[in-house]
Coordinates of C-alpha atoms in Angstrom, one line a residue:
M16 CA -10.5 -14.7 -29.5
S17 CA -11.7 -12.0 -27.2
T18 CA -14.1 -9.4 -28.5
E19 CA -12.8 -6.8 -26.0
K20 CA -10.8 -3.9 -27.3
S21 CA -7.1 -3.8 -26.9
L22 CA -5.9 -2.0 -23.8
T23 CA -2.7 -1.0 -25.5
P24 CA -2.8 1.2 -28.6
G25 CA -1.6 -0.5 -31.8
L26 CA -1.8 -4.0 -30.2
Q27 CA -4.4 -6.7 -30.5
P28 CA -5.5 -8.5 -27.3
D29 CA -3.3 -11.5 -28.1
D30 CA -0.3 -9.3 -28.8
E31 CA -0.6 -7.6 -25.4
R32 CA 0.6 -10.8 -23.8
D33 CA 3.9 -10.4 -25.5
I34 CA 4.9 -7.3 -23.6
G35 CA 6.2 -6.9 -20.0
G36 CA 9.3 -9.0 -20.1
Y37 CA 8.3 -12.4 -21.5
V38 CA 6.3 -14.0 -24.2
S39 CA 3.3 -15.9 -23.0
E40 CA 3.0 -19.4 -24.4
H41 CA -0.5 -20.7 -24.0
S42 CA -1.8 -23.9 -25.3
N43 CA -4.9 -25.9 -24.8
D44 CA -3.1 -29.2 -24.2
D45 CA -2.3 -30.8 -20.9
S46 CA 1.4 -30.1 -21.0
M47 CA 3.2 -27.7 -18.6
S48 CA 6.4 -26.5 -20.2
E49 CA 9.6 -25.8 -18.4
S50 CA 9.4 -22.2 -19.7
D51 CA 6.1 -21.9 -17.9
K52 CA 7.7 -22.9 -14.6
E53 CA 10.7 -20.7 -15.1
R54 CA 8.5 -17.6 -15.4
D55 CA 7.1 -18.2 -11.9
L56 CA 9.3 -16.3 -9.5
L57 CA 9.4 -18.7 -6.6
A58 CA 8.8 -22.0 -8.5
H59 CA 12.2 -23.4 -7.4
H60 CA 12.4 -21.9 -4.0
G61 CA 11.1 -24.5 -1.6
Q62 CA 7.4 -24.4 -2.4
D63 CA 5.4 -27.6 -2.1
P64 CA 6.0 -29.3 -5.5
A65 CA 2.3 -29.9 -6.0
L66 CA 1.5 -26.3 -5.1
S67 CA 4.2 -25.1 -7.5
R68 CA 2.8 -27.1 -10.4
K69 CA -0.8 -25.9 -9.7
M70 CA 0.4 -22.4 -9.3
C71 CA 2.0 -22.6 -12.8
L72 CA -1.3 -23.7 -14.2
V73 CA -3.2 -21.0 -12.5
N74 CA -0.7 -18.4 -13.7
N75 CA -1.2 -19.7 -17.2
A76 CA -5.0 -19.4 -16.8
I77 CA -4.6 -15.8 -15.5
D78 CA -2.4 -14.9 -18.5
E79 CA -4.9 -16.6 -20.8
L80 CA -7.7 -14.6 -19.4
G81 CA -5.8 -11.4 -19.8
W82 CA -6.9 -7.9 -18.6
T83 CA -10.6 -7.6 -18.2
P84 CA -13.1 -5.0 -17.0
Y85 CA -12.9 -7.0 -13.7
H86 CA -9.3 -5.9 -13.4
T87 CA -10.2 -2.3 -14.2
K88 CA -12.8 -2.3 -11.4
L89 CA -10.2 -3.8 -9.0
F90 CA -7.7 -1.1 -10.0
F91 CA -10.1 1.7 -9.0
L92 CA -11.7 0.1 -6.0
N93 CA -8.4 -1.2 -4.5
G94 CA -7.1 2.3 -5.4
F95 CA -9.8 3.7 -3.3
G96 CA -8.4 1.7 -0.4
Y97 CA -4.9 3.2 -1.1
A98 CA -6.4 6.7 -1.1
V99 CA -8.3 6.1 2.1
D100 CA -5.1 4.8 3.8
S101 CA -3.1 7.9 2.9
L102 CA -6.1 10.1 3.7
V103 CA -6.6 8.7 7.2
M104 CA -2.9 8.6 8.0
L105 CA -2.7 12.3 7.5
L106 CA -6.0 13.2 9.2
Q107 CA -4.6 12.8 12.7
S108 CA -1.7 15.2 12.0
V109 CA -4.0 17.7 10.3
I110 CA -6.6 17.9 13.1
A111 CA -4.4 17.2 16.1
G112 CA -3.2 20.8 16.7
Q113 CA -6.7 22.3 16.8
A114 CA -8.2 19.4 18.8
Y115 CA -5.4 19.8 21.3
L116 CA -6.2 23.4 21.8
E117 CA -9.9 22.7 22.3
F118 CA -9.2 20.0 24.9
G119 CA -7.1 22.3 27.0
Q120 CA -3.8 20.8 26.0
H121 CA -4.2 18.0 28.5
G122 CA -2.3 14.9 27.6
Y123 CA 0.6 13.8 25.5
E124 CA 1.0 16.2 22.6
T125 CA 1.8 13.6 19.9
A126 CA -0.7 11.1 21.3
M127 CA -2.7 11.0 18.1
T128 CA 0.3 9.9 16.0
I129 CA 1.0 7.2 18.5
A130 CA -2.6 6.1 18.6
L131 CA -2.8 5.9 14.8
Y132 CA 0.4 3.9 14.5
A133 CA -0.7 1.6 17.3
G134 CA -3.9 0.9 15.6
M135 CA -2.2 0.3 12.2
F136 CA 0.3 -2.0 13.9
V137 CA -2.4 -4.2 15.3
G138 CA -4.5 -3.9 12.1
S139 CA -1.6 -4.9 9.9
L140 CA -0.9 -8.1 11.9
F141 CA -4.6 -9.0 12.4
W142 CA -5.7 -8.5 8.8
G143 CA -2.4 -9.9 7.5
F144 CA -2.7 -13.2 9.3
G145 CA -6.4 -13.2 8.9
A146 CA -6.2 -12.8 5.1
D147 CA -4.0 -15.9 4.9
I148 CA -6.1 -17.9 7.3
I149 CA -9.7 -17.0 6.6
G150 CA -9.3 -15.4 3.2
R151 CA -8.8 -12.1 1.4
K152 CA -12.5 -11.4 0.6
H153 CA -13.8 -10.7 4.1
A154 CA -10.8 -8.5 5.2
F155 CA -11.0 -6.6 1.9
N156 CA -14.7 -5.8 2.4
F157 CA -14.7 -5.0 6.1
S158 CA -11.5 -3.0 6.7
L159 CA -12.7 0.0 4.7
I160 CA -16.1 0.0 6.6
I161 CA -14.2 0.2 9.9
C162 CA -12.2 3.2 8.6
C163 CA -15.5 4.9 7.6
V164 CA -17.3 4.5 11.0
A165 CA -14.2 5.3 13.1
T166 CA -13.5 8.5 11.1
I167 CA -17.1 9.9 11.5
V168 CA -17.3 9.0 15.1
A169 CA -13.9 10.5 15.9
G170 CA -15.2 13.9 14.7
G171 CA -17.7 13.9 17.6
M172 CA -15.4 13.0 20.4
P173 CA -15.6 15.2 23.6
N174 CA -12.0 14.8 24.9
W175 CA -8.4 13.9 23.9
P176 CA -8.4 10.2 25.2
S177 CA -11.7 9.3 23.4
L178 CA -10.4 10.9 20.2
G179 CA -7.2 8.8 20.5
L180 CA -9.4 5.7 20.9
F181 CA -11.2 6.2 17.6
I182 CA -8.0 7.3 15.8
S183 CA -6.6 3.9 16.8
L184 CA -9.7 2.1 15.4
L185 CA -9.3 4.1 12.2
G186 CA -5.7 2.9 12.0
F187 CA -6.8 -0.6 12.7
G188 CA -9.0 -0.6 9.6
A189 CA -6.4 1.2 7.5
G190 CA -3.8 -1.4 8.4
G191 CA -6.0 -4.1 6.7
N192 CA -6.4 -1.9 3.6
L193 CA -2.7 -1.6 3.1
V194 CA -2.2 -5.3 3.3
L195 CA -5.2 -6.4 1.2
D196 CA -5.2 -3.8 -1.6
T197 CA -2.0 -4.9 -3.2
T198 CA -2.5 -8.6 -2.4
V199 CA -5.9 -8.9 -3.9
F200 CA -5.0 -6.9 -7.0
L201 CA -1.7 -8.8 -7.6
E202 CA -3.3 -12.2 -7.3
Y203 CA -5.7 -11.5 -10.2
L204 CA -3.1 -9.8 -12.5
P205 CA -1.6 -11.4 -15.7
G206 CA 2.1 -11.6 -15.4
N207 CA 2.8 -8.9 -18.0
K208 CA 0.6 -6.4 -16.1
Q209 CA 2.1 -6.8 -12.6
W210 CA 3.6 -3.3 -13.0
A211 CA 0.0 -2.0 -12.5
V212 CA 0.5 -2.6 -8.7
T213 CA 3.1 0.1 -8.8
L214 CA 0.9 2.3 -10.8
M215 CA -1.9 1.9 -8.2
A216 CA 0.3 3.8 -5.7
A217 CA -0.8 7.0 -7.6
W218 CA -4.0 6.6 -5.5
W219 CA -1.8 7.2 -2.4
G220 CA -1.1 10.7 -3.6
V221 CA -4.7 11.2 -4.5
G222 CA -5.7 10.5 -1.0
Q223 CA -3.1 12.8 0.4
A224 CA -4.2 15.6 -1.9
I225 CA -7.8 15.1 -0.9
T226 CA -6.8 15.5 2.7
G227 CA -5.0 18.7 1.8
F228 CA -8.0 20.1 0.0
I229 CA -10.4 19.3 2.9
A230 CA -8.0 20.8 5.4
W231 CA -7.5 23.9 3.2
G232 CA -11.3 24.3 3.1
F233 CA -12.0 23.9 6.9
L234 CA -8.9 24.9 8.8
V235 CA -8.3 28.4 7.4
D236 CA -11.5 30.3 8.3
E237 CA -11.2 31.9 11.8
K238 CA -14.9 31.3 12.6
W239 CA -14.2 27.5 12.6
N240 CA -10.8 27.6 14.2
C241 CA -9.8 29.1 17.6
S242 CA -6.4 30.6 18.1
S243 CA -5.7 30.0 21.8
V244 CA -6.4 27.5 24.5
E245 CA -8.0 30.1 26.8
T246 CA -10.8 31.0 24.3
C247 CA -11.1 27.6 22.6
T248 CA -14.5 25.9 22.8
R249 CA -16.3 23.3 20.7
S250 CA -18.6 26.0 19.1
N251 CA -15.7 28.2 17.8
N252 CA -13.5 25.3 16.9
M253 CA -15.6 23.1 14.6
G254 CA -13.0 23.1 11.7
W255 CA -11.2 19.9 12.6
R256 CA -14.6 18.1 13.3
Y257 CA -15.8 19.2 9.8
V258 CA -12.6 17.7 8.4
M259 CA -13.4 14.4 10.1
F260 CA -17.1 14.3 9.1
T261 CA -16.3 15.2 5.5
S262 CA -13.5 12.6 5.2
G263 CA -15.7 10.0 6.9
A264 CA -18.5 10.7 4.4
L265 CA -16.1 10.3 1.5
V266 CA -14.8 6.9 2.9
L267 CA -18.5 5.8 3.3
V268 CA -19.1 6.4 -0.4
M269 CA -15.9 4.5 -1.3
S270 CA -17.0 1.6 1.0
I271 CA -20.4 1.4 -0.7
L272 CA -18.8 1.5 -4.2
R273 CA -16.4 -1.3 -3.2
L274 CA -19.3 -3.5 -2.0
T275 CA -21.6 -2.8 -5.0
L276 CA -19.5 -2.3 -8.1
V277 CA -17.5 -5.4 -7.8
Q278 CA -18.7 -8.7 -6.3
L279 CA -15.2 -9.8 -5.2
R280 CA -14.6 -13.5 -5.5
E281 CA -11.9 -15.1 -3.4
T282 CA -8.5 -15.0 -5.2
P283 CA -7.5 -18.2 -7.0
K284 CA -4.1 -18.3 -5.4
Y285 CA -5.5 -18.3 -1.9
L286 CA -8.0 -21.0 -2.8
L287 CA -5.1 -23.2 -4.1
G288 CA -3.4 -23.1 -0.7
M289 CA -6.7 -24.1 0.9
R290 CA -7.1 -27.1 -1.4
E291 CA -10.2 -25.6 -3.0
D292 CA -9.3 -26.7 -6.6
K293 CA -12.9 -26.8 -7.7
Q294 CA -13.5 -23.2 -6.6
V295 CA -10.4 -22.1 -8.5
V296 CA -11.8 -23.6 -11.7
D297 CA -15.2 -22.2 -11.0
T298 CA -13.7 -18.7 -10.6
F299 CA -11.9 -18.8 -14.0
E300 CA -14.9 -20.3 -15.8
Y301 CA -17.1 -17.5 -14.4
L302 CA -14.7 -14.7 -15.5
A303 CA -14.1 -16.3 -18.9
K304 CA -17.8 -16.6 -19.6
K305 CA -18.6 -13.1 -18.3
Y306 CA -15.9 -11.4 -20.4
N307 CA -15.9 -13.8 -23.4
R308 CA -12.4 -15.1 -22.8
P309 CA -10.9 -18.6 -23.2
C310 CA -10.4 -20.9 -20.2
S311 CA -8.4 -24.1 -20.7
L312 CA -7.9 -24.8 -16.9
T313 CA -9.8 -27.8 -15.7
L314 CA -10.2 -29.6 -12.4
E315 CA -8.6 -32.7 -13.8
K316 CA -5.4 -30.8 -14.7
L317 CA -5.2 -29.4 -11.2
E318 CA -5.8 -32.7 -9.5
A319 CA -3.2 -34.4 -11.8
C320 CA -0.6 -32.1 -10.1
G321 CA -0.9 -34.0 -6.9
T322 CA -2.0 -33.2 -3.4
L323 CA -0.5 -30.5 -1.2
S324 CA 1.6 -31.9 1.6
V325 CA 0.3 -29.5 4.3
E326 CA -3.3 -28.8 4.9
A327 CA -4.3 -25.3 5.9
H328 CA -7.1 -24.6 8.4
K329 CA -9.5 -21.7 8.4
K330 CA -9.1 -20.9 12.1
F331 CA -6.9 -18.6 14.1
S332 CA -4.4 -20.4 16.3
F333 CA -0.7 -19.9 17.2
S334 CA 0.3 -23.0 15.3
E335 CA -1.5 -21.7 12.1
M336 CA 0.1 -18.2 12.4
A337 CA 3.5 -19.8 13.1
G338 CA 3.1 -21.9 10.0
H339 CA 2.6 -18.8 7.9
L340 CA 5.6 -17.2 9.4
R341 CA 7.8 -20.3 8.7
G342 CA 6.6 -20.3 5.1
L343 CA 8.5 -17.0 4.6
F344 CA 11.8 -18.6 5.5
I345 CA 11.7 -21.9 3.5
T346 CA 15.0 -21.4 1.7
R347 CA 18.1 -19.4 2.4
K348 CA 17.3 -17.0 -0.5
M349 CA 13.7 -16.5 0.7
S350 CA 14.9 -15.9 4.2
I351 CA 17.4 -13.2 3.1
S352 CA 14.7 -11.6 1.0
T353 CA 12.1 -11.5 3.8
I354 CA 14.6 -10.1 6.3
M355 CA 15.8 -7.4 3.9
L356 CA 12.3 -6.4 3.1
W357 CA 11.2 -6.2 6.7
L358 CA 14.3 -4.1 7.6
S359 CA 13.6 -1.8 4.8
W360 CA 10.1 -1.2 6.0
I361 CA 11.3 -0.7 9.6
M362 CA 14.0 1.8 8.6
I363 CA 11.9 4.0 6.4
G364 CA 9.2 4.1 9.1
L365 CA 11.8 5.7 11.4
V366 CA 13.9 7.8 9.0
Y367 CA 11.2 9.7 7.1
P368 CA 9.2 11.1 10.0
L369 CA 12.4 11.8 12.1
F370 CA 13.8 14.0 9.3
Y371 CA 10.8 16.2 9.3
A372 CA 10.7 16.3 13.1
F373 CA 14.2 17.7 13.3
L374 CA 14.2 19.9 10.2
P375 CA 12.2 22.9 11.4
S376 CA 14.5 23.6 14.3
Y377 CA 17.6 23.2 12.1
L378 CA 16.3 25.6 9.5
A379 CA 15.3 28.1 12.1
S380 CA 18.8 28.0 13.6
L381 CA 20.2 29.0 10.1
G382 CA 17.8 32.0 9.9
A383 CA 15.3 30.5 7.5
N384 CA 12.1 32.6 7.2
L385 CA 9.3 30.0 6.9
N386 CA 6.5 31.6 8.8
V387 CA 3.3 31.2 6.8
T388 CA -0.4 32.1 7.1
P389 CA -3.0 29.3 7.6
F390 CA -4.0 29.8 4.0
E391 CA -0.4 29.4 2.8
K392 CA 0.2 26.4 5.1
W393 CA -2.7 24.3 3.7
R394 CA -2.1 25.5 0.2
N395 CA 1.5 24.3 0.4
Y396 CA 0.4 21.1 2.1
T397 CA -2.0 20.4 -0.8
L398 CA 0.6 21.2 -3.5
T399 CA 3.1 18.9 -1.9
N400 CA 0.7 16.0 -1.8
I401 CA -0.4 16.5 -5.4
S402 CA 3.2 16.1 -6.4
G403 CA 3.1 12.6 -5.1
I404 CA 0.4 11.5 -7.5
F405 CA 2.6 11.5 -10.6
S406 CA 5.7 9.7 -9.4
P407 CA 4.1 6.2 -9.3
I408 CA 3.1 6.6 -12.9
L409 CA 6.8 7.2 -13.8
A410 CA 7.8 4.4 -11.4
A411 CA 5.5 2.0 -13.1
W412 CA 7.1 2.8 -16.5
M413 CA 10.6 2.6 -15.1
C414 CA 10.1 -0.7 -13.3
N415 CA 9.1 -2.3 -16.6
I416 CA 12.4 -1.4 -18.3
P417 CA 14.7 -4.5 -18.5
L418 CA 17.8 -2.6 -17.3
L419 CA 16.0 -1.1 -14.3
G420 CA 13.3 -3.5 -13.1
R421 CA 11.9 -3.1 -9.6
R422 CA 15.2 -3.0 -7.7
Y423 CA 17.0 -0.3 -9.6
T424 CA 13.9 1.9 -9.9
M425 CA 13.8 1.8 -6.0
L426 CA 17.5 2.7 -6.0
I427 CA 17.0 5.7 -8.2
G428 CA 14.0 6.9 -6.2
A429 CA 15.8 6.6 -2.9
L430 CA 19.0 8.3 -4.1
L431 CA 17.0 11.2 -5.5
T432 CA 15.1 11.5 -2.3
S433 CA 18.3 11.5 -0.3
A434 CA 19.8 14.1 -2.5
F435 CA 16.8 16.4 -2.0
F436 CA 16.9 15.7 1.8
F437 CA 20.4 17.1 1.9
A438 CA 19.5 20.0 -0.4
Y439 CA 16.5 20.8 1.8
T440 CA 18.9 21.9 4.5
A441 CA 19.8 24.9 2.3
V442 CA 16.2 26.3 2.2
R443 CA 15.9 29.8 3.5
T444 CA 12.6 31.1 1.9
K445 CA 9.0 30.1 1.7
D446 CA 9.2 29.5 -2.1
Q447 CA 12.2 27.3 -1.7
N448 CA 10.4 25.4 1.0
V449 CA 7.4 24.6 -1.2
G450 CA 9.7 23.6 -4.1
F451 CA 11.8 21.2 -2.2
S452 CA 8.8 19.7 -0.4
C453 CA 7.2 19.0 -3.7
A454 CA 10.4 17.5 -5.1
I455 CA 10.8 15.2 -2.1
A456 CA 7.2 14.1 -2.3
F457 CA 7.7 13.2 -6.0
C458 CA 11.0 11.3 -5.5
L459 CA 9.9 9.5 -2.3
N460 CA 6.8 8.0 -4.0
I461 CA 9.0 6.5 -6.7
Y462 CA 10.7 4.5 -4.0
Y463 CA 7.7 3.9 -1.8
G464 CA 5.3 3.1 -4.8
V465 CA 7.6 0.3 -6.0
L466 CA 8.3 -1.0 -2.5
F467 CA 4.6 -1.3 -1.9
A468 CA 4.2 -3.4 -5.1
Y469 CA 7.5 -5.3 -4.8
T470 CA 6.7 -6.6 -1.3
P471 CA 3.8 -8.9 -2.2
E472 CA 5.4 -9.8 -5.6
V473 CA 8.3 -11.6 -3.9
L474 CA 6.2 -13.3 -1.1
P475 CA 4.7 -16.8 -1.7
S476 CA 0.9 -16.6 -2.1
A477 CA 0.1 -18.9 0.8
H478 CA 1.9 -16.5 3.2
R479 CA 1.7 -13.3 1.2
A480 CA -0.6 -11.3 3.4
T481 CA 1.3 -12.4 6.6
G482 CA 4.6 -11.2 5.2
N483 CA 3.1 -8.0 3.9
G484 CA 1.4 -7.4 7.3
V485 CA 4.5 -7.9 9.4
A486 CA 6.4 -5.5 7.1
I487 CA 3.9 -2.8 7.5
A488 CA 3.5 -3.5 11.2
G489 CA 7.3 -2.9 11.7
N490 CA 7.0 0.3 9.8
R491 CA 4.2 1.5 12.1
V492 CA 6.2 0.7 15.3
M493 CA 9.0 2.9 14.0
G494 CA 6.5 5.6 13.2
A495 CA 5.2 5.6 16.7
L496 CA 8.7 5.6 18.1
S497 CA 9.6 8.6 15.9
A498 CA 6.7 10.6 17.5
V499 CA 8.2 9.9 21.0
I500 CA 11.7 10.8 19.9
A501 CA 10.5 14.0 18.3
T502 CA 8.7 15.0 21.6
E503 CA 11.5 14.0 24.0
A504 CA 14.7 14.6 22.1
D505 CA 16.6 17.9 21.5
T506 CA 15.5 18.9 18.0
A507 CA 18.1 21.7 17.9
T508 CA 20.9 19.3 16.9
S509 CA 21.6 18.9 13.2
A510 CA 23.1 15.4 13.3
P511 CA 19.9 13.4 12.9
I512 CA 19.0 15.3 9.7
F513 CA 22.2 14.1 7.9
I514 CA 21.9 10.7 9.4
C515 CA 18.4 10.4 8.0
G516 CA 19.5 11.5 4.6
G517 CA 22.4 9.0 4.6
L518 CA 20.2 6.2 5.7
F519 CA 17.7 6.9 3.0
A520 CA 20.4 6.5 0.4
A521 CA 21.4 3.2 2.1
L522 CA 17.8 2.0 1.8
G523 CA 18.2 2.4 -2.0
V524 CA 21.4 0.4 -2.0
V525 CA 19.6 -2.3 0.0
A526 CA 16.8 -2.4 -2.6
A527 CA 19.3 -2.9 -5.4
L528 CA 20.7 -5.9 -3.5
F529 CA 17.3 -7.6 -2.9
P530 CA 17.7 -11.3 -4.0
F531 CA 14.6 -11.4 -6.3
E532 CA 13.8 -9.3 -9.4
P533 CA 10.2 -9.7 -10.4
Y534 CA 10.6 -8.1 -13.8
G535 CA 9.6 -10.6 -16.5
R536 CA 8.5 -13.1 -13.8
R537 CA 5.1 -14.1 -12.4
S538 CA 4.2 -13.9 -8.7
S539 CA 3.9 -17.3 -7.1

């Protein structure tokens, strides 16, 4: 029995395995019960039979190992990646206005948004395919370092195009983080702790709040921020550069902690798909010895499950990437699930930013008085982002309730967000504006937090990063498109606001109709 303290008050370590939707049945014999197989979400959905049997043994070994300090480190260090992703996504919108003034307003006004989303699109696909082909470990370690370097260098750029280049590189690194943070964490989690992937989304709000605090500190003082293009120079407009330098330094610290505090081992589920059975066993034996936990998995048990029918190769090629895409459409149910997931990511990538693009003009036409000072602007920005920290905590609790699960938690989050979208159109004062902004941030992150966690949960391990990467890439394409629409379209019309609110409610309904419910099941 483990000597570690229970992570749940009132429960002993062995009792903790009985919560979360199923009762774990571990034994040290060689049998693999049907109940074990039934708990694996995709066990009967077209997976290679040998891989399915091995996956069941690995899931049993993960459950047997339980939650360890290794998982705690992953929660924080992967959470740093989440925080960095949200931080850098907001950076371009925070600094773009002042940078555009300094560079004489030459170029496309929303170019930084497009540059970021273009970088994240490429990064999501590159790191997504890469993580399934060459492994999770390298992408996990290097993507955050790229964010760090690009952020710091961007703060020193002399013109609008060069700034856009490094914003793109920043997005390229962040695209890998979004794919890998959830994938790596999930593939080490015991089945009854998979709700922790939703909880990790709280770090997203932390990153946004940090951005708000940094902007609040540097973009308010007049000595660091010019007010007109005619008088704007580098020397009197250093505020946005300080924002980038400070953020880059913070990301550097996170990168160092990620490389030093946890010596990440390749995930067992990736190794299974690469036919590295011995390394799988070595990983579990290492963790079991280090944290004084049992380990009944042996190489003989894995080899007795048979040989995988398809051999994977650690090299980039069109055939290898096509194989990972095909793996997401093995059965009809998996095909429907994959398409619905991707469409959800695509739609929310367009709906959310478009709502806020058209909202100011609509409110102004109704006589709303929302003029704020720079201090009030960044204070409100920070308060709104802080509100998004707590909703993933609520969502993690909700998605572990049998009657709700992941799907209905997303439905509730989306419907609440849609309701506040419509209510937002009645805002007339500054205080109302802050209140509704905070409410929307809270409700939106219920939906978004679960969607981020649900996506890798219902994808097969051998193709998980690919499916996750394509989903996020589709989201970024729509984000870039929304920036173009916001610039070129007539924002005085009210129709897009109500369409966006209705579509967000529809996203919740789609979530409730997803084919798979991961509650009480183990990711495959």
